[in-house]
């Protein structure tokens, strides 16, 4: 009986060690500067926003240039320049260059894997032969059932692939990253244009809707103000 208990104990120890062999001790370190493209899906509105992004963690700044995906009547497209060290960001309408200068209310939150993250999984993206290996991390803790952040990063160079972030019970965004390249090709993209010298004190509306009113008149209802 005692021999059986010792054997069972050894088997359990070996099983635990085997299950932890593939677990990394800590997350990889993501690049501090890169350029690429993103698609952000807002779960509350059902909208996808495609953009070209320049990311500079060294100076805590991000430039987002919204990309047109087709003819959308009345929709405006913007360029955003976030300067977290200065606590401000700029919203520039791409056609008119009208600029609004606004206060940043949120702290700098880099695209990386925090050291206290929880390892979730490691797997290959795509089908046979693709060989793109990634790791999945989250902020899930044992005392809390649900996570508010899940990030998927490449195993080789620690580039972001996919992030889902829940700010509160009603705001969740999912961002996909692709076509990433290391470094910043043009640092001037973080410099606001001259139109921002006389910036507006509030943001422009994102889009408008044509509404026909009797007798045959048309008015505009603006959204995203």
JSON list of C-alpha atoms in Angstrom, two decimals:
[
{"chain": "A", "resi": 1, "resn": "UNK", "atom": "CA", "xyz": [0.00, 0.00, 0.00]},
{"chain": "A", "resi": 2, "resn": "UNK", "atom": "CA", "xyz": [2.81, 2.38, 0.91]},
{"chain": "A", "resi": 3, "resn": "UNK", "atom": "CA", "xyz": [4.63, 1.55, -2.33]},
{"chain": "A", "resi": 4, "resn": "UNK", "atom": "CA", "xyz": [1.47, 2.36, -4.29]},
{"chain": "A", "resi": 5, "resn": "UNK", "atom": "CA", "xyz": [1.14, 5.74, -2.59]},
{"chain": "A", "resi": 6, "resn": "UNK", "atom": "CA", "xyz": [4.75, 6.61, -3.36]},
{"chain": "A", "resi": 7, "resn": "UNK", "atom": "CA", "xyz": [4.26, 5.60, -6.99]},
{"chain": "A", "resi": 8, "resn": "UNK", "atom": "CA", "xyz": [1.11, 7.71, -7.24]},
{"chain": "A", "resi": 9, "resn": "UNK", "atom": "CA", "xyz": [2.93, 10.71, -5.75]},
{"chain": "A", "resi": 10, "resn": "UNK", "atom": "CA", "xyz": [5.79, 10.39, -8.25]},
{"chain": "A", "resi": 11, "resn": "UNK", "atom": "CA", "xyz": [3.34, 10.14, -11.15]},
{"chain": "A", "resi": 12, "resn": "UNK", "atom": "CA", "xyz": [1.51, 13.29, -10.01]},
{"chain": "A", "resi": 13, "resn": "UNK", "atom": "CA", "xyz": [4.77, 15.25, -9.66]},
{"chain": "A", "resi": 14, "resn": "UNK", "atom": "CA", "xyz": [5.90, 14.20, -13.12]},
{"chain": "A", "resi": 15, "resn": "UNK", "atom": "CA", "xyz": [2.52, 15.16, -14.59]},
{"chain": "A", "resi": 16, "resn": "UNK", "atom": "CA", "xyz": [2.70, 18.63, -13.03]},
{"chain": "A", "resi": 17, "resn": "UNK", "atom": "CA", "xyz": [6.26, 19.13, -14.27]},
{"chain": "A", "resi": 18, "resn": "UNK", "atom": "CA", "xyz": [5.32, 17.98, -17.76]},
{"chain": "A", "resi": 19, "resn": "UNK", "atom": "CA", "xyz": [2.34, 20.33, -17.91]},
{"chain": "A", "resi": 20, "resn": "UNK", "atom": "CA", "xyz": [4.53, 23.31, -16.97]},
{"chain": "A", "resi": 21, "resn": "UNK", "atom": "CA", "xyz": [7.37, 22.64, -19.41]},
{"chain": "A", "resi": 22, "resn": "UNK", "atom": "CA", "xyz": [5.77, 24.72, -22.17]},
{"chain": "A", "resi": 23, "resn": "UNK", "atom": "CA", "xyz": [4.83, 27.63, -19.91]},
{"chain": "A", "resi": 24, "resn": "UNK", "atom": "CA", "xyz": [7.10, 30.69, -20.18]},
{"chain": "A", "resi": 25, "resn": "UNK", "atom": "CA", "xyz": [8.36, 32.19, -16.95]},
{"chain": "A", "resi": 26, "resn": "UNK", "atom": "CA", "xyz": [7.53, 35.73, -18.12]},
{"chain": "A", "resi": 27, "resn": "UNK", "atom": "CA", "xyz": [6.11, 37.48, -21.21]},
{"chain": "A", "resi": 28, "resn": "UNK", "atom": "CA", "xyz": [8.22, 38.55, -24.16]},
{"chain": "A", "resi": 29, "resn": "UNK", "atom": "CA", "xyz": [9.14, 42.22, -24.59]},
{"chain": "A", "resi": 30, "resn": "UNK", "atom": "CA", "xyz": [7.22, 43.97, -27.39]},
{"chain": "A", "resi": 31, "resn": "UNK", "atom": "CA", "xyz": [8.95, 46.41, -29.81]},
{"chain": "A", "resi": 32, "resn": "UNK", "atom": "CA", "xyz": [8.94, 50.03, -28.65]},
{"chain": "A", "resi": 33, "resn": "UNK", "atom": "CA", "xyz": [8.55, 51.58, -32.13]},
{"chain": "A", "resi": 34, "resn": "UNK", "atom": "CA", "xyz": [6.67, 50.24, -35.13]},
{"chain": "A", "resi": 35, "resn": "UNK", "atom": "CA", "xyz": [4.40, 51.19, -38.01]},
{"chain": "A", "resi": 36, "resn": "UNK", "atom": "CA", "xyz": [1.57, 49.16, -39.45]},
{"chain": "A", "resi": 37, "resn": "UNK", "atom": "CA", "xyz": [-2.16, 48.86, -39.94]},
{"chain": "A", "resi": 38, "resn": "UNK", "atom": "CA", "xyz": [-4.96, 48.06, -37.54]},
{"chain": "A", "resi": 39, "resn": "UNK", "atom": "CA", "xyz": [-8.66, 47.26, -37.57]},
{"chain": "A", "resi": 40, "resn": "UNK", "atom": "CA", "xyz": [-10.51, 48.15, -34.39]},
{"chain": "A", "resi": 41, "resn": "UNK", "atom": "CA", "xyz": [-13.97, 46.74, -33.79]},
{"chain": "A", "resi": 42, "resn": "UNK", "atom": "CA", "xyz": [-16.23, 48.52, -31.31]},
{"chain": "A", "resi": 43, "resn": "UNK", "atom": "CA", "xyz": [-18.59, 45.92, -29.82]},
{"chain": "A", "resi": 44, "resn": "UNK", "atom": "CA", "xyz": [-21.05, 48.57, -28.60]},
{"chain": "A", "resi": 45, "resn": "UNK", "atom": "CA", "xyz": [-21.57, 50.21, -32.02]},
{"chain": "A", "resi": 46, "resn": "UNK", "atom": "CA", "xyz": [-20.67, 47.34, -34.35]},
{"chain": "A", "resi": 47, "resn": "UNK", "atom": "CA", "xyz": [-18.25, 49.57, -36.29]},
{"chain": "A", "resi": 48, "resn": "UNK", "atom": "CA", "xyz": [-14.87, 48.63, -37.72]},
{"chain": "A", "resi": 49, "resn": "UNK", "atom": "CA", "xyz": [-12.25, 51.38, -38.00]},
{"chain": "A", "resi": 50, "resn": "UNK", "atom": "CA", "xyz": [-9.29, 50.75, -40.30]},
{"chain": "A", "resi": 51, "resn": "UNK", "atom": "CA", "xyz": [-6.20, 52.88, -39.83]},
{"chain": "A", "resi": 52, "resn": "UNK", "atom": "CA", "xyz": [-2.50, 53.28, -40.49]},
{"chain": "A", "resi": 53, "resn": "UNK", "atom": "CA", "xyz": [-0.70, 53.54, -37.15]},
{"chain": "A", "resi": 54, "resn": "UNK", "atom": "CA", "xyz": [2.69, 54.85, -36.06]},
{"chain": "A", "resi": 55, "resn": "UNK", "atom": "CA", "xyz": [3.52, 53.71, -32.52]},
{"chain": "A", "resi": 56, "resn": "UNK", "atom": "CA", "xyz": [6.30, 55.24, -30.41]},
{"chain": "A", "resi": 57, "resn": "UNK", "atom": "CA", "xyz": [6.47, 53.91, -26.85]},
{"chain": "A", "resi": 58, "resn": "UNK", "atom": "CA", "xyz": [9.81, 55.62, -26.20]},
{"chain": "A", "resi": 59, "resn": "UNK", "atom": "CA", "xyz": [8.13, 59.03, -26.38]},
{"chain": "A", "resi": 60, "resn": "UNK", "atom": "CA", "xyz": [4.62, 57.84, -25.47]},
{"chain": "A", "resi": 61, "resn": "UNK", "atom": "CA", "xyz": [2.91, 58.97, -28.67]},
{"chain": "A", "resi": 62, "resn": "UNK", "atom": "CA", "xyz": [0.68, 57.40, -31.31]},
{"chain": "A", "resi": 63, "resn": "UNK", "atom": "CA", "xyz": [-0.48, 58.64, -34.71]},
{"chain": "A", "resi": 64, "resn": "UNK", "atom": "CA", "xyz": [-3.64, 57.11, -36.20]},
{"chain": "A", "resi": 65, "resn": "UNK", "atom": "CA", "xyz": [-4.67, 57.84, -39.80]},
{"chain": "A", "resi": 66, "resn": "UNK", "atom": "CA", "xyz": [-8.14, 56.49, -40.58]},
{"chain": "A", "resi": 67, "resn": "UNK", "atom": "CA", "xyz": [-8.38, 54.72, -43.94]},
{"chain": "A", "resi": 68, "resn": "UNK", "atom": "CA", "xyz": [-11.33, 54.85, -46.31]},
{"chain": "A", "resi": 69, "resn": "UNK", "atom": "CA", "xyz": [-12.81, 51.50, -47.25]},
{"chain": "A", "resi": 70, "resn": "UNK", "atom": "CA", "xyz": [-15.42, 52.73, -49.72]},
{"chain": "A", "resi": 71, "resn": "UNK", "atom": "CA", "xyz": [-17.87, 55.54, -50.43]},
{"chain": "A", "resi": 72, "resn": "UNK", "atom": "CA", "xyz": [-19.70, 56.38, -47.22]},
{"chain": "A", "resi": 73, "resn": "UNK", "atom": "CA", "xyz": [-21.98, 59.42, -47.62]},
{"chain": "A", "resi": 74, "resn": "UNK", "atom": "CA", "xyz": [-21.46, 62.11, -45.02]},
{"chain": "A", "resi": 75, "resn": "UNK", "atom": "CA", "xyz": [-18.77, 60.21, -43.10]},
{"chain": "A", "resi": 76, "resn": "UNK", "atom": "CA", "xyz": [-15.66, 62.12, -42.13]},
{"chain": "A", "resi": 77, "resn": "UNK", "atom": "CA", "xyz": [-12.21, 60.60, -41.80]},
{"chain": "A", "resi": 78, "resn": "UNK", "atom": "CA", "xyz": [-9.71, 61.88, -39.30]},
{"chain": "A", "resi": 79, "resn": "UNK", "atom": "CA", "xyz": [-6.07, 61.82, -38.35]},
{"chain": "A", "resi": 80, "resn": "UNK", "atom": "CA", "xyz": [-5.36, 61.55, -34.63]},
{"chain": "A", "resi": 81, "resn": "UNK", "atom": "CA", "xyz": [-2.08, 62.47, -32.92]},
{"chain": "A", "resi": 82, "resn": "UNK", "atom": "CA", "xyz": [-1.88, 61.35, -29.29]},
{"chain": "A", "resi": 83, "resn": "UNK", "atom": "CA", "xyz": [0.88, 62.98, -27.22]},
{"chain": "A", "resi": 84, "resn": "UNK", "atom": "CA", "xyz": [0.63, 61.35, -23.82]},
{"chain": "A", "resi": 85, "resn": "UNK", "atom": "CA", "xyz": [3.59, 63.14, -22.26]},
{"chain": "A", "resi": 86, "resn": "UNK", "atom": "CA", "xyz": [1.91, 66.46, -23.05]},
{"chain": "A", "resi": 87, "resn": "UNK", "atom": "CA", "xyz": [-1.53, 65.18, -22.00]},
{"chain": "A", "resi": 88, "resn": "UNK", "atom": "CA", "xyz": [-3.15, 66.27, -25.28]},
{"chain": "A", "resi": 89, "resn": "UNK", "atom": "CA", "xyz": [-4.31, 64.86, -28.59]},
{"chain": "A", "resi": 90, "resn": "UNK", "atom": "CA", "xyz": [-5.24, 66.38, -31.94]},
{"chain": "A", "resi": 91, "resn": "UNK", "atom": "CA", "xyz": [-8.15, 65.46, -34.20]},
{"chain": "A", "resi": 92, "resn": "UNK", "atom": "CA", "xyz": [-7.55, 66.59, -37.81]},
{"chain": "A", "resi": 93, "resn": "UNK", "atom": "CA", "xyz": [-10.23, 66.25, -40.48]},
{"chain": "A", "resi": 94, "resn": "UNK", "atom": "CA", "xyz": [-8.44, 64.79, -43.49]},
{"chain": "A", "resi": 95, "resn": "UNK", "atom": "CA", "xyz": [-10.08, 66.96, -46.20]},
{"chain": "A", "resi": 96, "resn": "UNK", "atom": "CA", "xyz": [-10.59, 70.36, -44.56]},
{"chain": "A", "resi": 97, "resn": "UNK", "atom": "CA", "xyz": [-7.62, 69.99, -42.14]},
{"chain": "A", "resi": 98, "resn": "UNK", "atom": "CA", "xyz": [-9.83, 71.46, -39.41]},
{"chain": "A", "resi": 99, "resn": "UNK", "atom": "CA", "xyz": [-8.08, 70.67, -36.15]},
{"chain": "A", "resi": 100, "resn": "UNK", "atom": "CA", "xyz": [-9.28, 70.20, -32.59]},
{"chain": "A", "resi": 101, "resn": "UNK", "atom": "CA", "xyz": [-6.88, 70.13, -29.62]},
{"chain": "A", "resi": 102, "resn": "UNK", "atom": "CA", "xyz": [-8.21, 68.12, -26.69]},
{"chain": "A", "resi": 103, "resn": "UNK", "atom": "CA", "xyz": [-7.08, 66.89, -23.30]},
{"chain": "A", "resi": 104, "resn": "UNK", "atom": "CA", "xyz": [-6.08, 63.25, -22.88]},
{"chain": "A", "resi": 105, "resn": "UNK", "atom": "CA", "xyz": [-8.02, 61.86, -19.95]},
{"chain": "A", "resi": 106, "resn": "UNK", "atom": "CA", "xyz": [-6.47, 58.37, -20.00]},
{"chain": "A", "resi": 107, "resn": "UNK", "atom": "CA", "xyz": [-2.96, 57.37, -18.96]},
{"chain": "A", "resi": 108, "resn": "UNK", "atom": "CA", "xyz": [-0.41, 55.92, -21.40]},
{"chain": "A", "resi": 109, "resn": "UNK", "atom": "CA", "xyz": [-1.19, 52.25, -22.05]},
{"chain": "A", "resi": 110, "resn": "UNK", "atom": "CA", "xyz": [1.43, 50.64, -24.30]},
{"chain": "A", "resi": 111, "resn": "UNK", "atom": "CA", "xyz": [0.92, 47.78, -26.74]},
{"chain": "A", "resi": 112, "resn": "UNK", "atom": "CA", "xyz": [2.80, 45.17, -24.74]},
{"chain": "A", "resi": 113, "resn": "UNK", "atom": "CA", "xyz": [2.33, 42.30, -22.30]},
{"chain": "A", "resi": 114, "resn": "UNK", "atom": "CA", "xyz": [2.49, 43.46, -18.66]},
{"chain": "A", "resi": 115, "resn": "UNK", "atom": "CA", "xyz": [4.89, 41.43, -16.52]},
{"chain": "A", "resi": 116, "resn": "UNK", "atom": "CA", "xyz": [2.08, 40.39, -14.16]},
{"chain": "A", "resi": 117, "resn": "UNK", "atom": "CA", "xyz": [-0.03, 38.93, -16.98]},
{"chain": "A", "resi": 118, "resn": "UNK", "atom": "CA", "xyz": [-1.41, 35.40, -16.91]},
{"chain": "A", "resi": 119, "resn": "UNK", "atom": "CA", "xyz": [-0.21, 32.96, -19.56]},
{"chain": "A", "resi": 120, "resn": "UNK", "atom": "CA", "xyz": [-3.18, 31.45, -21.40]},
{"chain": "A", "resi": 121, "resn": "UNK", "atom": "CA", "xyz": [-2.01, 29.50, -24.45]},
{"chain": "A", "resi": 122, "resn": "UNK", "atom": "CA", "xyz": [0.52, 29.05, -27.27]},
{"chain": "A", "resi": 123, "resn": "UNK", "atom": "CA", "xyz": [-0.50, 28.03, -30.78]},
{"chain": "A", "resi": 124, "resn": "UNK", "atom": "CA", "xyz": [-0.02, 28.47, -34.53]},
{"chain": "A", "resi": 125, "resn": "UNK", "atom": "CA", "xyz": [-2.11, 30.92, -36.58]},
{"chain": "A", "resi": 126, "resn": "UNK", "atom": "CA", "xyz": [-3.50, 29.67, -39.86]},
{"chain": "A", "resi": 127, "resn": "UNK", "atom": "CA", "xyz": [-3.29, 26.25, -41.47]},
{"chain": "A", "resi": 128, "resn": "UNK", "atom": "CA", "xyz": [-0.59, 23.67, -42.16]},
{"chain": "A", "resi": 129, "resn": "UNK", "atom": "CA", "xyz": [2.72, 25.22, -43.16]},
{"chain": "A", "resi": 130, "resn": "UNK", "atom": "CA", "xyz": [1.93, 28.75, -41.99]},
{"chain": "A", "resi": 131, "resn": "UNK", "atom": "CA", "xyz": [4.14, 28.34, -38.90]},
{"chain": "A", "resi": 132, "resn": "UNK", "atom": "CA", "xyz": [3.20, 31.65, -37.25]},
{"chain": "A", "resi": 133, "resn": "UNK", "atom": "CA", "xyz": [3.45, 30.84, -33.56]},
{"chain": "A", "resi": 134, "resn": "UNK", "atom": "CA", "xyz": [1.86, 33.13, -30.99]},
{"chain": "A", "resi": 135, "resn": "UNK", "atom": "CA", "xyz": [1.28, 33.34, -27.28]},
{"chain": "A", "resi": 136, "resn": "UNK", "atom": "CA", "xyz": [-1.92, 34.46, -25.58]},
{"chain": "A", "resi": 137, "resn": "UNK", "atom": "CA", "xyz": [-1.86, 36.38, -22.31]},
{"chain": "A", "resi": 138, "resn": "UNK", "atom": "CA", "xyz": [-4.51, 38.06, -20.17]},
{"chain": "A", "resi": 139, "resn": "UNK", "atom": "CA", "xyz": [-5.00, 40.03, -16.96]},
{"chain": "A", "resi": 140, "resn": "UNK", "atom": "CA", "xyz": [-7.06, 37.19, -15.49]},
{"chain": "A", "resi": 141, "resn": "UNK", "atom": "CA", "xyz": [-6.35, 36.55, -11.83]},
{"chain": "A", "resi": 142, "resn": "UNK", "atom": "CA", "xyz": [-7.41, 33.65, -9.64]},
{"chain": "A", "resi": 143, "resn": "UNK", "atom": "CA", "xyz": [-9.56, 35.89, -7.45]},
{"chain": "A", "resi": 144, "resn": "UNK", "atom": "CA", "xyz": [-11.42, 37.30, -10.47]},
{"chain": "A", "resi": 145, "resn": "UNK", "atom": "CA", "xyz": [-13.35, 35.16, -12.90]},
{"chain": "A", "resi": 146, "resn": "UNK", "atom": "CA", "xyz": [-13.36, 37.34, -16.01]},
{"chain": "A", "resi": 147, "resn": "UNK", "atom": "CA", "xyz": [-10.45, 39.12, -17.70]},
{"chain": "A", "resi": 148, "resn": "UNK", "atom": "CA", "xyz": [-10.64, 42.69, -19.04]},
{"chain": "A", "resi": 149, "resn": "UNK", "atom": "CA", "xyz": [-7.68, 42.34, -21.42]},
{"chain": "A", "resi": 150, "resn": "UNK", "atom": "CA", "xyz": [-6.53, 39.52, -23.69]},
{"chain": "A", "resi": 151, "resn": "UNK", "atom": "CA", "xyz": [-3.48, 39.97, -25.93]},
{"chain": "A", "resi": 152, "resn": "UNK", "atom": "CA", "xyz": [-2.03, 37.71, -28.61]},
{"chain": "A", "resi": 153, "resn": "UNK", "atom": "CA", "xyz": [1.62, 38.36, -29.55]},
{"chain": "A", "resi": 154, "resn": "UNK", "atom": "CA", "xyz": [4.01, 36.60, -31.94]},
{"chain": "A", "resi": 155, "resn": "UNK", "atom": "CA", "xyz": [6.46, 34.28, -30.26]},
{"chain": "A", "resi": 156, "resn": "UNK", "atom": "CA", "xyz": [9.43, 35.23, -32.46]},
{"chain": "A", "resi": 157, "resn": "UNK", "atom": "CA", "xyz": [9.53, 39.04, -32.25]},
{"chain": "A", "resi": 158, "resn": "UNK", "atom": "CA", "xyz": [6.68, 39.79, -29.81]},
{"chain": "A", "resi": 159, "resn": "UNK", "atom": "CA", "xyz": [4.62, 41.83, -32.27]},
{"chain": "A", "resi": 160, "resn": "UNK", "atom": "CA", "xyz": [0.97, 42.44, -31.36]},
{"chain": "A", "resi": 161, "resn": "UNK", "atom": "CA", "xyz": [-1.51, 40.36, -33.35]},
{"chain": "A", "resi": 162, "resn": "UNK", "atom": "CA", "xyz": [-4.81, 40.75, -31.55]},
{"chain": "A", "resi": 163, "resn": "UNK", "atom": "CA", "xyz": [-6.07, 42.50, -28.42]},
{"chain": "A", "resi": 164, "resn": "UNK", "atom": "CA", "xyz": [-9.48, 42.56, -26.76]},
{"chain": "A", "resi": 165, "resn": "UNK", "atom": "CA", "xyz": [-10.00, 45.21, -24.11]},
{"chain": "A", "resi": 166, "resn": "UNK", "atom": "CA", "xyz": [-13.04, 45.75, -21.89]},
{"chain": "A", "resi": 167, "resn": "UNK", "atom": "CA", "xyz": [-13.15, 49.19, -20.32]},
{"chain": "A", "resi": 168, "resn": "UNK", "atom": "CA", "xyz": [-16.42, 48.62, -18.51]},
{"chain": "A", "resi": 169, "resn": "UNK", "atom": "CA", "xyz": [-19.52, 46.50, -18.91]},
{"chain": "A", "resi": 170, "resn": "UNK", "atom": "CA", "xyz": [-20.63, 48.47, -21.99]},
{"chain": "A", "resi": 171, "resn": "UNK", "atom": "CA", "xyz": [-17.40, 49.31, -23.84]},
{"chain": "A", "resi": 172, "resn": "UNK", "atom": "CA", "xyz": [-15.34, 46.54, -25.42]},
{"chain": "A", "resi": 173, "resn": "UNK", "atom": "CA", "xyz": [-12.95, 46.89, -28.35]},
{"chain": "A", "resi": 174, "resn": "UNK", "atom": "CA", "xyz": [-11.07, 44.30, -30.36]},
{"chain": "A", "resi": 175, "resn": "UNK", "atom": "CA", "xyz": [-8.00, 45.39, -32.35]},
{"chain": "A", "resi": 176, "resn": "UNK", "atom": "CA", "xyz": [-6.22, 43.37, -35.04]},
{"chain": "A", "resi": 177, "resn": "UNK", "atom": "CA", "xyz": [-2.67, 44.30, -36.10]},
{"chain": "A", "resi": 178, "resn": "UNK", "atom": "CA", "xyz": [-0.99, 43.49, -39.43]},
{"chain": "A", "resi": 179, "resn": "UNK", "atom": "CA", "xyz": [1.72, 44.62, -41.89]},
{"chain": "A", "resi": 180, "resn": "UNK", "atom": "CA", "xyz": [3.91, 45.75, -38.99]},
{"chain": "A", "resi": 181, "resn": "UNK", "atom": "CA", "xyz": [7.42, 47.08, -39.60]},
{"chain": "A", "resi": 182, "resn": "UNK", "atom": "CA", "xyz": [10.02, 47.93, -36.98]},
{"chain": "A", "resi": 183, "resn": "UNK", "atom": "CA", "xyz": [10.89, 51.60, -36.40]},
{"chain": "A", "resi": 184, "resn": "UNK", "atom": "CA", "xyz": [9.43, 54.98, -37.38]},
{"chain": "A", "resi": 185, "resn": "UNK", "atom": "CA", "xyz": [10.11, 55.96, -41.00]},
{"chain": "A", "resi": 186, "resn": "UNK", "atom": "CA", "xyz": [9.02, 59.60, -40.56]},
{"chain": "A", "resi": 187, "resn": "UNK", "atom": "CA", "xyz": [9.02, 61.09, -37.02]},
{"chain": "A", "resi": 188, "resn": "UNK", "atom": "CA", "xyz": [7.29, 64.21, -38.40]},
{"chain": "A", "resi": 189, "resn": "UNK", "atom": "CA", "xyz": [3.95, 62.34, -38.42]},
{"chain": "A", "resi": 190, "resn": "UNK", "atom": "CA", "xyz": [3.76, 63.13, -34.70]},
{"chain": "A", "resi": 191, "resn": "UNK", "atom": "CA", "xyz": [3.97, 66.88, -35.36]},
{"chain": "A", "resi": 192, "resn": "UNK", "atom": "CA", "xyz": [0.51, 68.50, -35.65]},
{"chain": "A", "resi": 193, "resn": "UNK", "atom": "CA", "xyz": [-0.07, 70.43, -38.92]},
{"chain": "A", "resi": 194, "resn": "UNK", "atom": "CA", "xyz": [-0.13, 74.23, -39.06]},
{"chain": "A", "resi": 195, "resn": "UNK", "atom": "CA", "xyz": [-3.95, 74.21, -38.95]},
{"chain": "A", "resi": 196, "resn": "UNK", "atom": "CA", "xyz": [-3.66, 73.12, -35.31]},
{"chain": "A", "resi": 197, "resn": "UNK", "atom": "CA", "xyz": [-2.20, 76.51, -34.38]},
{"chain": "A", "resi": 198, "resn": "UNK", "atom": "CA", "xyz": [-5.81, 77.71, -34.19]},
{"chain": "A", "resi": 199, "resn": "UNK", "atom": "CA", "xyz": [-7.29, 74.43, -32.98]},
{"chain": "A", "resi": 200, "resn": "UNK", "atom": "CA", "xyz": [-10.94, 74.05, -32.06]},
{"chain": "A", "resi": 201, "resn": "UNK", "atom": "CA", "xyz": [-11.78, 73.58, -28.36]},
{"chain": "A", "resi": 202, "resn": "UNK", "atom": "CA", "xyz": [-14.01, 70.55, -29.04]},
{"chain": "A", "resi": 203, "resn": "UNK", "atom": "CA", "xyz": [-13.99, 67.63, -31.50]},
{"chain": "A", "resi": 204, "resn": "UNK", "atom": "CA", "xyz": [-15.83, 67.63, -34.80]},
{"chain": "A", "resi": 205, "resn": "UNK", "atom": "CA", "xyz": [-18.76, 65.31, -35.39]},
{"chain": "A", "resi": 206, "resn": "UNK", "atom": "CA", "xyz": [-17.76, 62.03, -36.96]},
{"chain": "A", "resi": 207, "resn": "UNK", "atom": "CA", "xyz": [-20.58, 61.73, -39.45]},
{"chain": "A", "resi": 208, "resn": "UNK", "atom": "CA", "xyz": [-23.99, 63.02, -40.43]},
{"chain": "A", "resi": 209, "resn": "UNK", "atom": "CA", "xyz": [-27.21, 61.60, -41.76]},
{"chain": "A", "resi": 210, "resn": "UNK", "atom": "CA", "xyz": [-29.38, 63.05, -44.52]},
{"chain": "A", "resi": 211, "resn": "UNK", "atom": "CA", "xyz": [-32.99, 63.21, -43.35]},
{"chain": "A", "resi": 212, "resn": "UNK", "atom": "CA", "xyz": [-35.77, 64.31, -45.70]},
{"chain": "A", "resi": 213, "resn": "UNK", "atom": "CA", "xyz": [-38.39, 66.53, -44.16]},
{"chain": "A", "resi": 214, "resn": "UNK", "atom": "CA", "xyz": [-41.65, 67.81, -45.69]},
{"chain": "A", "resi": 215, "resn": "UNK", "atom": "CA", "xyz": [-42.15, 69.48, -48.03]},
{"chain": "A", "resi": 216, "resn": "UNK", "atom": "CA", "xyz": [-39.07, 67.96, -49.72]},
{"chain": "A", "resi": 217, "resn": "UNK", "atom": "CA", "xyz": [-36.50, 69.73, -47.56]},
{"chain": "A", "resi": 218, "resn": "UNK", "atom": "CA", "xyz": [-33.39, 67.97, -46.28]},
{"chain": "A", "resi": 219, "resn": "UNK", "atom": "CA", "xyz": [-31.70, 68.42, -42.92]},
{"chain": "A", "resi": 220, "resn": "UNK", "atom": "CA", "xyz": [-28.58, 66.95, -41.36]},
{"chain": "A", "resi": 221, "resn": "UNK", "atom": "CA", "xyz": [-28.44, 64.93, -38.17]},
{"chain": "A", "resi": 222, "resn": "UNK", "atom": "CA", "xyz": [-24.88, 64.75, -36.93]},
{"chain": "A", "resi": 223, "resn": "UNK", "atom": "CA", "xyz": [-23.39, 61.84, -34.97]},
{"chain": "A", "resi": 224, "resn": "UNK", "atom": "CA", "xyz": [-20.25, 61.32, -32.94]},
{"chain": "A", "resi": 225, "resn": "UNK", "atom": "CA", "xyz": [-20.16, 64.82, -31.42]}
]
